[in-house]
Amino acid sequence: MSSLQAIVGDLNVITAAADVAPYLTDWRERYRGEARAVVKPGSTAEVAAVARVCAEHGVPIVPQGGNTSLCGGATPHADGDEIVMQLSRLNRVRDIDTENATMTVEAGVPLAAVQHAAAEAGLLFPLSLAAEGTCAIGGNLSTNAGGTAVLRYGNARDLVLGLEIVLADGRVWDGLRGLRKDNTGYDLKQLFLGSEGTLGIITAAVLKLFPRPRTSATAWVAVEGVAAAVRLLGVVHQALGDRLTGFELISADCVALTRAHFPALPDPLPGHEWYVLLQADDASANSPLLAQVESALSNCLSDELARDVVIAQSETQAADLWNLREHIPEAQKREGPNIKHDISVPVSRMTAFLSRSKDALDAELPGVRYVVFGHLGDGNLHYNLSAPAGSTGSTFLDQSSRANRIVYDLVASFGGSFSAEHGVGQMKRAEMERYKMPIELELMRRLKQALDPHGILNPGKVV
Ligand SMILES: Cc1cc2nc3c(=O)[nH]c(=O)nc-3n(C[C@H](O)[C@H](O)[C@H](O)COP(=O)(O)OP(=O)(O)OC[C@H]3O[C@@H](n4cnc5c(N)ncnc54)[C@H](O)[C@@H]3O)c2cc1C
C-alpha cells in the first residue's frame, strides 16, 4: 500500500471501511464487493504508475468512473483481492478546438460537465442519458453508452476520434488524435471503446462536437400500441430526416409508476396505453422545424397513427416531458425489486417480440408488472419487470433466471441483443456463453490475452 500512497498521496488511498463502502456496491445495490483499497490517481502518469505497481504484484484493478453501471461492471468481487481505481480526479477539460469541432477531456469528467463545456464553446456534445449528472465520460466510453440521441448521433463509440490509454503493464498509448480520417491500419481505439475496463484504462479522449441546435421541437404523442408507434417513427423520420434526434416509447404503466413516486411530474395525455416522446433539432435559428413537426403529427392524427398530441410550447414544457422520461429508472428502483432487460431487436420486429414475450412471461410469472420504455428509434427497449403487487422481493428475484431465459431466448430468435446499452459486466457473463457464437468468444478471449495476459484489468467481467 505504501508504494501506491507514494504515487497518489496518502489521502488518495482509501481503506477505512466506511469510506470505501460507496465504491464497493453498484447503483442497483445488487452486488457488494471488497477491495484492498480505493485508489484515486490524479493524472495519466499516476494511473500508469499505479498500473505498473499492480502489474508487478499481480493485483487486479477495477476501473471506476461514476459507478452507475447497471450490470455490476465497476463493482469489485467479494474476495477483496482487487483495488478499485476511481478516476474522478482526472477531471480536466484539456482543450476545446472549435475549428476542428473537437474537445479533449479526461476520463473522470462527469458527462453533464462535458456537455456544459461544449455548450459554453457554442457547440454540442450529444451523448445524453438519465445518469448524466453522475456518470463520467471514461465510463460512458468504456461501456459504449447509448442514451436518447443515438438515432441521430450514434452511440458513444461514434463520438470519439482519439483515446489515451494506460495498458495493463502501465505503458501509455497516446492516441489523442483529432482526425476524422485516418486509415493507417487497425482502428485500435475501437477495441477499448465498450470493453468495460477489461483491455485498458481510458485516461482521456478526443470527442467530436456538433453544431448546437438553435430550433427544437419536443412532442408527446399518444398511440394505440407499439405497431402504431413503429409506423409513426417511419413517417416522422421521412418528414424530418436526420433532424429527428430521439424517439422514445413509454408505456402508460411507466407514467403511472413514475408519477406515483414523483407526483410533481406531468401526465400530459392521460387515458392511453402507450406514448412516444420525440425530439427534433435543427442548427438553424430560422428553421421551419416546428411547423414541419406539427404538420407530420397532424397527418399522423388524420391517419389514426396518433391518437392525441402535445407539442411543448416552451423549453420548460419540453424539459418537463423529458424529466418524466428520465425519472422512470429511479421510480422503478424506489418501487422495489425488479428484473431489468436492456434488449435490442430490429425495429421492424419489435411489435412481434413484445407480444410473444408478454404471452410467455404472463404464463410463467402471473401478475408480473411490465415497465417498458426506451429508445424505440434505435430498436432498444428497457424491457423491465417489477414484482407483482404484494409479492415479496426475494421471491420475485428468485425467478430472474427463468424470466431472463424467456426474454433472451426470444430476443435471440428475433435476431436481437441481450445487452443493447448497459454492457455485460458481471451480470450477463452467462448470457455471453449462451448467446455469443463460439468464434466470437474465442476472438474476444484472444484479444484479452494479447492486451492483458495476466488478467489484471477488471477480471471476471465480460469474458
Ligand atoms: C438512471 C440510469 C440511467 C441510465 N441510462 C442509460 C442509457 O440511457 N444508456 C446507457 O448506455 N446507459 C445508461 N445507464 C448505464 C450507465 O449510466 C452507463 O453505462 C454509463 O456509461 C456508465 O458510466 P460510469 O462513469 O458510471 O461508469 P462505471 O459504472 O463507473 O463503470 C462502467 C464500466 O466501465 C469501466 N470503466 C469506467 N471508467 C473507466 C475508464 N476510465 N477506463 C476503463 N474502464 C472504465 C468500469 O470498470 C465498468 O466496467 C444508466 C444508468 C442509470 C443509473
Short mmCIF file of C-alpha atoms and ligand atoms in Angstrom, two decimals:
data_model
loop_
_atom_site.label_atom_id
_atom_site.label_comp_id
_atom_site.label_asym_id
_atom_site.label_seq_id
_atom_site.Cartn_x
_atom_site.Cartn_y
_atom_site.Cartn_z
CA MET A 1 0.00 0.00 0.00
CA SER A 2 2.88 2.35 0.74
CA SER A 3 4.03 2.28 -2.89
CA LEU A 4 0.54 3.34 -4.00
CA GLN A 5 0.50 6.11 -1.37
CA ALA A 6 3.85 7.31 -2.67
CA ILE A 7 2.32 7.68 -6.14
CA VAL A 8 -1.06 9.29 -5.41
CA GLY A 9 -0.62 10.64 -1.88
CA ASP A 10 -1.92 9.23 1.41
CA LEU A 11 -5.33 10.90 1.12
CA ASN A 12 -5.99 9.22 -2.21
CA VAL A 13 -5.57 5.66 -1.00
CA ILE A 14 -8.77 4.97 0.92
CA THR A 15 -9.01 1.91 3.14
CA ALA A 16 -11.35 2.79 6.04
CA ALA A 17 -14.44 0.59 5.79
CA ALA A 18 -16.96 3.44 5.98
CA ASP A 19 -15.10 5.44 3.33
CA VAL A 20 -14.67 2.63 0.80
CA ALA A 21 -18.26 1.34 1.15
CA PRO A 22 -19.86 3.57 -1.53
CA TYR A 23 -17.34 2.33 -4.12
CA LEU A 24 -17.96 -1.35 -3.35
CA THR A 25 -21.58 -1.55 -4.36
CA ASP A 26 -23.41 -0.79 -7.60
CA TRP A 27 -26.20 1.68 -8.37
CA ARG A 28 -28.87 -1.04 -8.15
CA GLU A 29 -27.32 -2.46 -4.95
CA ARG A 30 -27.25 -5.90 -6.50
CA TYR A 31 -23.55 -6.51 -5.91
CA ARG A 32 -21.35 -5.81 -2.93
CA GLY A 33 -17.64 -6.46 -3.20
CA GLU A 34 -14.49 -5.96 -1.17
CA ALA A 35 -11.24 -4.29 -2.16
CA ARG A 36 -7.76 -3.81 -0.76
CA ALA A 37 -8.23 -0.07 -1.28
CA VAL A 38 -9.87 2.58 -3.39
CA VAL A 39 -7.07 4.40 -5.20
CA LYS A 40 -7.64 7.82 -6.78
CA PRO A 41 -4.89 8.84 -9.20
CA GLY A 42 -4.87 12.47 -10.30
CA SER A 43 -3.12 12.25 -13.69
CA THR A 44 -2.34 9.87 -16.53
CA ALA A 45 1.18 9.46 -15.13
CA GLU A 46 -0.27 8.41 -11.77
CA VAL A 47 -2.68 5.95 -13.41
CA ALA A 48 0.29 4.45 -15.29
CA ALA A 49 2.44 4.24 -12.16
CA VAL A 50 -0.37 2.56 -10.18
CA ALA A 51 -0.93 0.10 -13.04
CA ARG A 52 2.82 -0.73 -13.08
CA VAL A 53 2.85 -1.44 -9.34
CA CYS A 54 -0.29 -3.58 -9.66
CA ALA A 55 1.22 -5.49 -12.59
CA GLU A 56 4.42 -6.16 -10.62
CA HIS A 57 2.46 -7.52 -7.66
CA GLY A 58 -0.31 -9.24 -9.61
CA VAL A 59 -3.01 -7.05 -8.06
CA PRO A 60 -6.14 -6.72 -10.24
CA ILE A 61 -7.63 -3.29 -10.97
CA VAL A 62 -11.33 -2.42 -11.25
CA PRO A 63 -11.56 0.92 -13.10
CA GLN A 64 -14.45 3.04 -11.87
CA GLY A 65 -15.99 6.27 -13.15
CA GLY A 66 -19.37 7.45 -11.85
CA ASN A 67 -20.31 3.93 -10.67
CA THR A 68 -23.69 3.98 -12.42
CA SER A 69 -23.18 0.65 -14.19
CA LEU A 70 -26.37 -1.39 -14.33
CA CYS A 71 -24.57 -4.73 -14.67
CA GLY A 72 -22.06 -4.68 -11.81
CA GLY A 73 -19.25 -3.70 -14.19
CA ALA A 74 -17.46 -1.35 -11.79
CA THR A 75 -18.00 -3.37 -8.60
CA PRO A 76 -15.11 -5.50 -7.30
CA HIS A 77 -15.53 -9.16 -6.44
CA ALA A 78 -16.14 -10.43 -2.92
CA ASP A 79 -12.65 -11.89 -2.41
CA GLY A 80 -11.11 -8.47 -1.68
CA ASP A 81 -8.11 -9.10 -3.91
CA GLU A 82 -8.59 -6.09 -6.21
CA ILE A 83 -8.13 -2.35 -5.94
CA VAL A 84 -10.83 -0.02 -7.21
CA MET A 85 -9.20 2.63 -9.38
CA GLN A 86 -11.51 5.61 -9.02
CA LEU A 87 -10.90 8.09 -11.85
CA SER A 88 -12.83 11.15 -10.66
CA ARG A 89 -9.64 13.18 -10.06
CA LEU A 90 -8.90 13.06 -13.79
CA ASN A 91 -11.35 15.89 -14.17
CA ARG A 92 -9.89 18.41 -16.62
CA VAL A 93 -11.20 19.54 -19.96
CA ARG A 94 -7.77 19.72 -21.59
CA ASP A 95 -8.71 21.51 -24.78
CA ILE A 96 -11.61 22.66 -26.95
CA ASP A 97 -10.74 23.14 -30.62
CA THR A 98 -13.76 24.93 -32.08
CA GLU A 99 -12.39 24.97 -35.63
CA ASN A 100 -11.81 21.21 -35.58
CA ALA A 101 -15.07 20.76 -33.60
CA THR A 102 -13.38 18.55 -31.01
CA MET A 103 -12.69 18.58 -27.30
CA THR A 104 -10.09 16.67 -25.31
CA VAL A 105 -11.32 15.62 -21.89
CA GLU A 106 -10.04 13.46 -19.07
CA ALA A 107 -11.83 10.28 -18.14
CA GLY A 108 -13.28 11.45 -14.83
CA VAL A 109 -15.18 14.48 -16.16
CA PRO A 110 -18.91 13.93 -15.48
CA LEU A 111 -20.93 13.64 -18.70
CA ALA A 112 -23.04 16.70 -17.78
CA ALA A 113 -19.84 18.75 -17.38
CA VAL A 114 -18.65 17.60 -20.83
CA GLN A 115 -21.98 18.71 -22.33
CA HIS A 116 -21.74 22.01 -20.46
CA ALA A 117 -18.19 22.74 -21.61
CA ALA A 118 -19.19 22.05 -25.23
CA ALA A 119 -22.21 24.36 -24.90
CA GLU A 120 -20.05 27.13 -23.43
CA ALA A 121 -17.95 26.91 -26.59
CA GLY A 122 -21.11 27.22 -28.72
CA LEU A 123 -21.12 23.55 -29.73
CA LEU A 124 -22.91 20.33 -28.80
CA PHE A 125 -21.69 17.07 -27.31
CA PRO A 126 -24.81 14.99 -27.96
CA LEU A 127 -24.42 11.98 -25.66
CA SER A 128 -27.29 12.23 -23.18
CA LEU A 129 -28.66 9.79 -20.60
CA ALA A 130 -30.54 9.86 -17.33
CA ALA A 131 -27.39 9.27 -15.26
CA GLU A 132 -25.51 12.16 -16.91
CA GLY A 133 -25.05 14.14 -13.69
CA THR A 134 -23.21 11.20 -12.10
CA CYS A 135 -21.60 9.06 -14.79
CA ALA A 136 -18.18 10.04 -16.16
CA ILE A 137 -17.08 10.23 -19.77
CA GLY A 138 -14.50 7.45 -19.24
CA GLY A 139 -17.30 5.17 -18.05
CA ASN A 140 -19.51 6.21 -20.97
CA LEU A 141 -16.80 5.32 -23.47
CA SER A 142 -15.87 2.09 -21.69
CA THR A 143 -19.50 0.98 -21.90
CA ASN A 144 -20.17 2.48 -25.35
CA ALA A 145 -23.15 4.22 -23.79
CA GLY A 146 -26.24 4.93 -25.87
CA GLY A 147 -28.90 7.24 -24.48
CA THR A 148 -31.55 9.40 -26.06
CA ALA A 149 -29.79 10.85 -29.13
CA VAL A 150 -28.41 7.69 -30.76
CA LEU A 151 -30.90 7.88 -33.60
CA ARG A 152 -29.14 10.97 -34.91
CA TYR A 153 -25.61 10.92 -33.49
CA GLY A 154 -24.84 7.25 -32.83
CA ASN A 155 -23.52 5.53 -29.71
CA ALA A 156 -20.57 6.74 -27.65
CA ARG A 157 -18.11 4.93 -29.93
CA ASP A 158 -19.31 7.08 -32.84
CA LEU A 159 -18.41 10.24 -30.95
CA VAL A 160 -14.72 9.51 -30.35
CA LEU A 161 -11.74 10.44 -32.52
CA GLY A 162 -8.89 9.57 -30.19
CA LEU A 163 -8.06 7.93 -26.86
CA GLU A 164 -5.29 7.95 -24.29
CA ILE A 165 -4.97 4.52 -22.71
CA VAL A 166 -2.99 3.05 -19.86
CA LEU A 167 -2.29 -0.57 -20.70
CA ALA A 168 -2.26 -3.47 -18.26
CA ASP A 169 1.54 -3.24 -17.87
CA GLY A 170 1.41 0.50 -17.15
CA ARG A 171 2.56 1.74 -20.56
CA VAL A 172 0.69 4.71 -22.02
CA TRP A 173 -0.70 4.77 -25.55
CA ASP A 174 -1.23 8.40 -26.54
CA GLY A 175 -3.78 8.07 -29.32
CA LEU A 176 -5.31 11.53 -28.77
CA ARG A 177 -5.68 12.33 -32.46
CA GLY A 178 -8.42 14.66 -33.62
CA LEU A 179 -8.71 13.18 -37.12
CA ARG A 180 -11.93 12.33 -38.89
CA LYS A 181 -9.97 10.42 -41.47
CA ASP A 182 -7.08 8.09 -40.65
CA ASN A 183 -6.71 4.76 -42.43
CA THR A 184 -3.30 3.78 -41.07
CA GLY A 185 -4.00 0.22 -40.05
CA TYR A 186 -6.35 -1.18 -37.41
CA ASP A 187 -8.54 1.31 -35.57
CA LEU A 188 -7.16 0.45 -32.13
CA LYS A 189 -9.32 2.87 -30.19
CA GLN A 190 -12.42 0.86 -31.11
CA LEU A 191 -11.02 -2.09 -29.13
CA PHE A 192 -11.11 -0.10 -25.92
CA LEU A 193 -14.48 1.55 -26.52
CA GLY A 194 -17.12 -0.71 -25.00
CA SER A 195 -14.56 -3.07 -23.45
CA GLU A 196 -15.72 -2.23 -19.88
CA GLY A 197 -12.25 -1.72 -18.47
CA THR A 198 -11.04 -5.20 -19.40
CA LEU A 199 -8.48 -4.22 -22.07
CA GLY A 200 -7.09 -0.87 -20.91
CA ILE A 201 -7.80 2.15 -18.73
CA ILE A 202 -9.11 5.19 -20.61
CA THR A 203 -7.48 8.31 -19.20
CA ALA A 204 -8.53 10.88 -21.83
CA ALA A 205 -10.41 11.15 -25.11
CA VAL A 206 -10.83 13.42 -28.11
CA LEU A 207 -14.58 13.83 -28.64
CA LYS A 208 -16.48 15.02 -31.70
CA LEU A 209 -18.56 18.16 -31.32
CA PHE A 210 -21.53 19.22 -33.43
CA PRO A 211 -23.43 22.40 -34.27
CA ARG A 212 -25.63 23.39 -31.35
CA PRO A 213 -29.38 23.14 -32.03
CA ARG A 214 -31.00 26.58 -32.28
CA THR A 215 -34.50 25.34 -33.03
CA SER A 216 -36.04 22.37 -31.22
CA ALA A 217 -39.38 20.62 -31.09
CA THR A 218 -40.47 18.17 -28.40
CA ALA A 219 -43.70 16.24 -28.70
CA TRP A 220 -45.62 13.77 -26.55
CA VAL A 221 -47.82 11.54 -28.69
CA ALA A 222 -50.44 9.06 -27.53
CA VAL A 223 -50.55 5.96 -29.75
CA GLU A 224 -52.76 2.92 -29.85
CA GLY A 225 -49.93 0.44 -29.50
CA VAL A 226 -46.36 -0.40 -30.37
CA ALA A 227 -47.19 -1.19 -34.01
CA ALA A 228 -48.60 2.34 -34.40
CA ALA A 229 -45.50 3.79 -32.72
CA VAL A 230 -43.24 1.97 -35.18
CA ARG A 231 -45.22 3.29 -38.14
CA LEU A 232 -45.21 6.78 -36.63
CA LEU A 233 -41.43 6.54 -36.40
CA GLY A 234 -41.22 5.84 -40.12
CA VAL A 235 -43.49 8.75 -41.04
CA VAL A 236 -41.78 11.28 -38.77
CA HIS A 237 -38.32 10.14 -39.84
CA GLN A 238 -39.24 10.60 -43.50
CA ALA A 239 -40.62 14.06 -42.77
CA LEU A 240 -37.74 15.33 -40.63
CA GLY A 241 -34.75 13.38 -41.88
CA ASP A 242 -31.76 13.37 -39.58
CA ARG A 243 -33.20 16.23 -37.56
CA LEU A 244 -35.11 13.56 -35.62
CA THR A 245 -32.81 13.23 -32.61
CA GLY A 246 -34.72 10.93 -30.28
CA PHE A 247 -37.78 8.69 -30.39
CA GLU A 248 -38.72 7.12 -27.06
CA LEU A 249 -41.52 4.67 -26.38
CA ILE A 250 -43.14 4.85 -22.93
CA SER A 251 -45.97 2.70 -21.60
CA ALA A 252 -48.84 4.15 -19.58
CA ASP A 253 -47.72 1.90 -16.70
CA CYS A 254 -44.34 3.66 -16.71
CA VAL A 255 -46.06 7.05 -16.49
CA ALA A 256 -48.26 5.90 -13.60
CA LEU A 257 -45.33 4.35 -11.72
CA THR A 258 -43.14 7.41 -12.20
CA ARG A 259 -45.85 9.84 -11.14
CA ALA A 260 -46.59 7.70 -8.08
CA HIS A 261 -43.03 8.32 -6.89
CA PHE A 262 -42.64 11.83 -8.33
CA PRO A 263 -46.14 13.37 -8.20
CA ALA A 264 -44.96 16.77 -9.47
CA LEU A 265 -44.17 15.28 -12.89
CA PRO A 266 -46.77 15.87 -15.62
CA ASP A 267 -49.34 13.44 -17.00
CA PRO A 268 -49.57 15.00 -20.46
CA LEU A 269 -52.29 12.91 -22.14
CA PRO A 270 -53.95 10.59 -19.64
CA GLY A 271 -56.09 7.65 -20.74
CA HIS A 272 -53.93 5.94 -23.36
CA GLU A 273 -51.86 2.73 -23.25
CA TRP A 274 -48.68 3.86 -25.00
CA TYR A 275 -46.84 7.11 -25.66
CA VAL A 276 -43.99 8.37 -27.79
CA LEU A 277 -41.70 11.18 -26.70
CA LEU A 278 -39.93 12.61 -29.71
CA GLN A 279 -37.33 15.29 -30.07
CA ALA A 280 -36.24 17.06 -33.24
CA ASP A 281 -33.48 19.67 -33.53
CA ASP A 282 -32.12 21.97 -36.18
CA ALA A 283 -28.92 24.00 -36.12
CA SER A 284 -30.60 26.90 -37.91
CA ALA A 285 -32.27 29.62 -35.85
CA ASN A 286 -34.83 30.27 -38.63
CA SER A 287 -35.77 26.68 -39.25
CA PRO A 288 -39.35 25.75 -40.16
CA LEU A 289 -38.85 22.67 -37.95
CA LEU A 290 -41.73 23.31 -35.58
CA ALA A 291 -44.22 23.72 -38.43
CA GLN A 292 -42.88 20.55 -40.06
CA VAL A 293 -43.26 18.58 -36.82
CA GLU A 294 -46.82 19.93 -36.41
CA SER A 295 -47.65 19.02 -39.98
CA ALA A 296 -46.19 15.50 -39.73
CA LEU A 297 -48.02 14.80 -36.48
CA SER A 298 -51.25 16.28 -37.78
CA ASN A 299 -51.06 13.86 -40.73
CA CYS A 300 -50.48 11.06 -38.23
CA LEU A 301 -53.61 12.12 -36.32
CA SER A 302 -55.63 12.07 -39.55
CA ASP A 303 -54.27 8.63 -40.44
CA GLU A 304 -55.00 7.42 -36.88
CA LEU A 305 -51.36 6.59 -36.27
CA ALA A 306 -51.52 9.08 -33.42
CA ARG A 307 -54.46 9.41 -31.04
CA ASP A 308 -53.50 12.70 -29.44
CA VAL A 309 -50.52 15.04 -29.47
CA VAL A 310 -48.95 17.63 -27.20
CA ILE A 311 -46.17 19.79 -28.60
CA ALA A 312 -44.11 21.58 -25.95
CA GLN A 313 -44.69 25.33 -26.13
CA SER A 314 -41.61 26.30 -24.14
CA GLU A 315 -38.24 24.96 -23.07
CA THR A 316 -39.72 24.37 -19.60
CA GLN A 317 -42.53 22.22 -21.00
CA ALA A 318 -40.04 20.26 -23.09
CA ALA A 319 -37.83 19.75 -20.03
CA ASP A 320 -40.87 18.55 -18.03
CA LEU A 321 -41.64 15.90 -20.66
CA TRP A 322 -38.03 14.71 -20.68
CA ASN A 323 -37.99 14.72 -16.88
CA LEU A 324 -40.92 12.34 -16.88
CA ARG A 325 -38.95 10.01 -19.15
CA GLU A 326 -35.68 10.33 -17.26
CA HIS A 327 -37.26 9.58 -13.86
CA ILE A 328 -38.56 6.14 -14.87
CA PRO A 329 -35.41 4.21 -13.77
CA GLU A 330 -35.32 5.92 -10.37
CA ALA A 331 -39.08 5.36 -9.89
CA GLN A 332 -38.70 1.67 -10.65
CA LYS A 333 -35.80 1.45 -8.21
CA ARG A 334 -37.95 3.05 -5.48
CA GLU A 335 -40.86 0.76 -6.32
CA GLY A 336 -38.81 -2.24 -5.26
CA PRO A 337 -37.41 -5.45 -6.70
CA ASN A 338 -37.15 -5.58 -10.45
CA ILE A 339 -35.67 -7.62 -13.24
CA LYS A 340 -34.17 -5.46 -15.96
CA HIS A 341 -33.60 -6.31 -19.60
CA ASP A 342 -31.83 -3.90 -21.91
CA ILE A 343 -32.57 -5.50 -25.24
CA SER A 344 -32.48 -4.63 -28.92
CA VAL A 345 -34.21 -6.19 -31.90
CA PRO A 346 -34.71 -4.76 -35.39
CA VAL A 347 -37.35 -2.02 -35.12
CA SER A 348 -39.49 -3.88 -37.65
CA ARG A 349 -39.70 -6.87 -35.29
CA MET A 350 -40.31 -5.04 -32.02
CA THR A 351 -44.11 -5.43 -32.05
CA ALA A 352 -43.94 -9.19 -32.56
CA PHE A 353 -41.22 -9.54 -29.94
CA LEU A 354 -43.23 -7.63 -27.31
CA SER A 355 -46.35 -9.62 -27.98
CA ARG A 356 -44.59 -13.01 -27.83
CA SER A 357 -42.63 -12.17 -24.70
CA LYS A 358 -45.69 -10.87 -22.85
CA ASP A 359 -47.58 -14.09 -23.60
CA ALA A 360 -44.66 -16.20 -22.40
CA LEU A 361 -44.00 -14.17 -19.25
CA ASP A 362 -47.67 -13.92 -18.26
CA ALA A 363 -47.83 -17.72 -18.37
CA GLU A 364 -44.63 -18.19 -16.36
CA LEU A 365 -44.82 -15.28 -13.88
CA PRO A 366 -48.51 -14.48 -13.30
CA GLY A 367 -49.14 -10.92 -12.12
CA VAL A 368 -45.74 -9.64 -13.22
CA ARG A 369 -45.79 -5.87 -13.88
CA TYR A 370 -44.21 -4.55 -17.07
CA VAL A 371 -42.12 -1.38 -17.05
CA VAL A 372 -41.36 -1.00 -20.74
CA PHE A 373 -39.76 2.13 -22.13
CA GLY A 374 -36.78 3.32 -24.09
CA HIS A 375 -35.19 4.05 -27.38
CA LEU A 376 -37.62 2.62 -29.92
CA GLY A 377 -35.93 4.66 -32.64
CA ASP A 378 -32.81 2.53 -32.07
CA GLY A 379 -34.71 -0.76 -31.66
CA ASN A 380 -33.63 -0.74 -27.99
CA LEU A 381 -36.07 -1.02 -25.09
CA HIS A 382 -35.67 -1.31 -21.36
CA TYR A 383 -37.91 -4.32 -21.00
CA ASN A 384 -38.17 -4.31 -17.24
CA LEU A 385 -40.31 -6.35 -14.91
CA SER A 386 -41.49 -5.40 -11.43
CA ALA A 387 -42.73 -7.79 -8.78
CA PRO A 388 -46.48 -8.50 -8.74
CA ALA A 389 -48.26 -6.23 -6.26
CA GLY A 390 -47.99 -7.75 -2.78
CA SER A 391 -45.28 -10.32 -3.56
CA THR A 392 -42.04 -10.31 -1.59
CA GLY A 393 -38.95 -9.08 -3.31
CA SER A 394 -36.80 -12.14 -2.81
CA THR A 395 -39.47 -14.50 -4.20
CA PHE A 396 -39.64 -12.38 -7.32
CA LEU A 397 -35.90 -12.07 -7.79
CA ASP A 398 -35.54 -15.85 -7.39
CA GLN A 399 -37.32 -16.04 -10.73
CA SER A 400 -34.79 -13.84 -12.54
CA SER A 401 -33.11 -16.74 -14.34
CA ARG A 402 -36.40 -18.06 -15.69
CA ALA A 403 -37.51 -14.59 -16.80
CA ASN A 404 -34.14 -13.88 -18.40
CA ARG A 405 -34.16 -17.15 -20.27
CA ILE A 406 -37.61 -16.46 -21.72
CA VAL A 407 -36.76 -12.90 -22.75
CA TYR A 408 -33.25 -13.54 -24.06
CA ASP A 409 -34.16 -16.70 -25.97
CA LEU A 410 -36.90 -14.73 -27.70
CA VAL A 411 -34.57 -11.78 -28.32
CA ALA A 412 -32.09 -14.18 -29.92
CA SER A 413 -34.80 -15.73 -32.08
CA PHE A 414 -35.67 -12.21 -33.31
CA GLY A 415 -32.02 -11.54 -34.23
CA GLY A 416 -31.52 -9.18 -31.29
CA SER A 417 -29.04 -8.49 -28.49
CA PHE A 418 -29.37 -9.28 -24.77
CA SER A 419 -27.44 -6.13 -23.93
CA ALA A 420 -28.05 -3.15 -26.16
CA GLU A 421 -26.59 -0.45 -23.92
CA HIS A 422 -25.55 -1.40 -20.43
CA GLY A 423 -22.90 -3.96 -21.26
CA VAL A 424 -22.07 -7.33 -19.77
CA GLY A 425 -20.21 -6.59 -16.52
CA GLN A 426 -20.52 -9.47 -14.09
CA MET A 427 -24.28 -9.77 -14.54
CA LYS A 428 -24.50 -11.10 -18.07
CA ARG A 429 -21.48 -13.35 -18.43
CA ALA A 430 -23.64 -16.47 -18.59
CA GLU A 431 -25.57 -14.87 -21.44
CA MET A 432 -22.29 -14.32 -23.28
CA GLU A 433 -21.70 -18.07 -23.14
CA ARG A 434 -25.21 -18.88 -24.26
CA TYR A 435 -25.83 -16.34 -26.99
CA LYS A 436 -22.48 -15.31 -28.50
CA MET A 437 -21.03 -17.54 -31.17
CA PRO A 438 -18.06 -19.67 -30.08
CA ILE A 439 -15.91 -17.96 -32.70
CA GLU A 440 -16.82 -14.53 -31.27
CA LEU A 441 -15.93 -15.64 -27.74
CA GLU A 442 -12.67 -17.13 -28.95
CA LEU A 443 -11.67 -13.90 -30.70
CA MET A 444 -12.58 -11.85 -27.62
CA ARG A 445 -10.52 -14.11 -25.36
CA ARG A 446 -7.56 -13.87 -27.72
CA LEU A 447 -7.76 -10.07 -27.61
CA LYS A 448 -7.97 -10.15 -23.82
CA GLN A 449 -4.97 -12.45 -23.66
CA ALA A 450 -2.98 -10.21 -26.02
CA LEU A 451 -3.68 -6.98 -24.14
CA ASP A 452 -3.92 -8.24 -20.57
CA PRO A 453 -2.08 -11.58 -20.41
CA HIS A 454 -2.02 -11.72 -16.60
CA GLY A 455 -5.72 -10.83 -16.15
CA ILE A 456 -5.07 -7.61 -14.21
CA LEU A 457 -7.80 -5.46 -15.73
CA ASN A 458 -11.33 -5.91 -14.36
CA PRO A 459 -11.11 -9.70 -14.19
CA GLY A 460 -14.31 -11.72 -14.23
CA LYS A 461 -16.13 -9.12 -16.31
CA VAL A 462 -17.34 -9.52 -19.92
CA VAL A 463 -15.34 -12.64 -20.94
C1 LIG B 1 -30.60 6.12 -14.05
C2 LIG B 1 -29.68 5.49 -15.07
C3 LIG B 1 -29.95 5.64 -16.42
C4 LIG B 1 -29.08 5.07 -17.38
N1 LIG B 1 -29.37 5.26 -18.69
C5 LIG B 1 -28.53 4.76 -19.61
C6 LIG B 1 -28.78 4.98 -21.01
O1 LIG B 1 -29.76 5.60 -21.42
N2 LIG B 1 -27.88 4.48 -21.89
C7 LIG B 1 -26.78 3.78 -21.49
O2 LIG B 1 -25.99 3.35 -22.33
N3 LIG B 1 -26.53 3.56 -20.18
C8 LIG B 1 -27.37 4.03 -19.24
N4 LIG B 1 -27.12 3.79 -17.92
C9 LIG B 1 -25.97 2.96 -17.52
C10 LIG B 1 -24.73 3.78 -17.12
O3 LIG B 1 -25.04 5.06 -16.72
C11 LIG B 1 -23.79 3.86 -18.28
O4 LIG B 1 -23.30 2.57 -18.56
C12 LIG B 1 -22.59 4.81 -18.06
O5 LIG B 1 -21.98 4.97 -19.33
C13 LIG B 1 -21.56 4.31 -17.07
O6 LIG B 1 -20.69 5.39 -16.74
P1 LIG B 1 -19.96 5.43 -15.32
O7 LIG B 1 -18.98 6.55 -15.33
O8 LIG B 1 -20.93 5.46 -14.21
O9 LIG B 1 -19.17 4.05 -15.34
P2 LIG B 1 -18.96 3.00 -14.17
O10 LIG B 1 -20.25 2.46 -13.69
O11 LIG B 1 -18.06 3.56 -13.15
O12 LIG B 1 -18.18 1.87 -14.99
C14 LIG B 1 -18.80 1.18 -16.03
C15 LIG B 1 -17.79 0.21 -16.68
O13 LIG B 1 -16.75 0.95 -17.31
C16 LIG B 1 -15.48 0.66 -16.69
N5 LIG B 1 -14.78 1.95 -16.61
C17 LIG B 1 -15.20 3.09 -16.00
N6 LIG B 1 -14.32 4.07 -16.24
C18 LIG B 1 -13.33 3.55 -16.99
C19 LIG B 1 -12.14 4.06 -17.56
N7 LIG B 1 -11.81 5.34 -17.43
N8 LIG B 1 -11.35 3.23 -18.27
C20 LIG B 1 -11.69 1.93 -18.44
N9 LIG B 1 -12.80 1.39 -17.93
C21 LIG B 1 -13.61 2.19 -17.21
C22 LIG B 1 -15.80 0.03 -15.37
O14 LIG B 1 -14.78 -0.85 -14.96
C23 LIG B 1 -17.10 -0.70 -15.69
O15 LIG B 1 -16.82 -1.90 -16.32
C24 LIG B 1 -27.96 4.35 -16.95
C25 LIG B 1 -27.69 4.19 -15.59
C26 LIG B 1 -28.54 4.75 -14.65
C27 LIG B 1 -28.21 4.59 -13.20
#
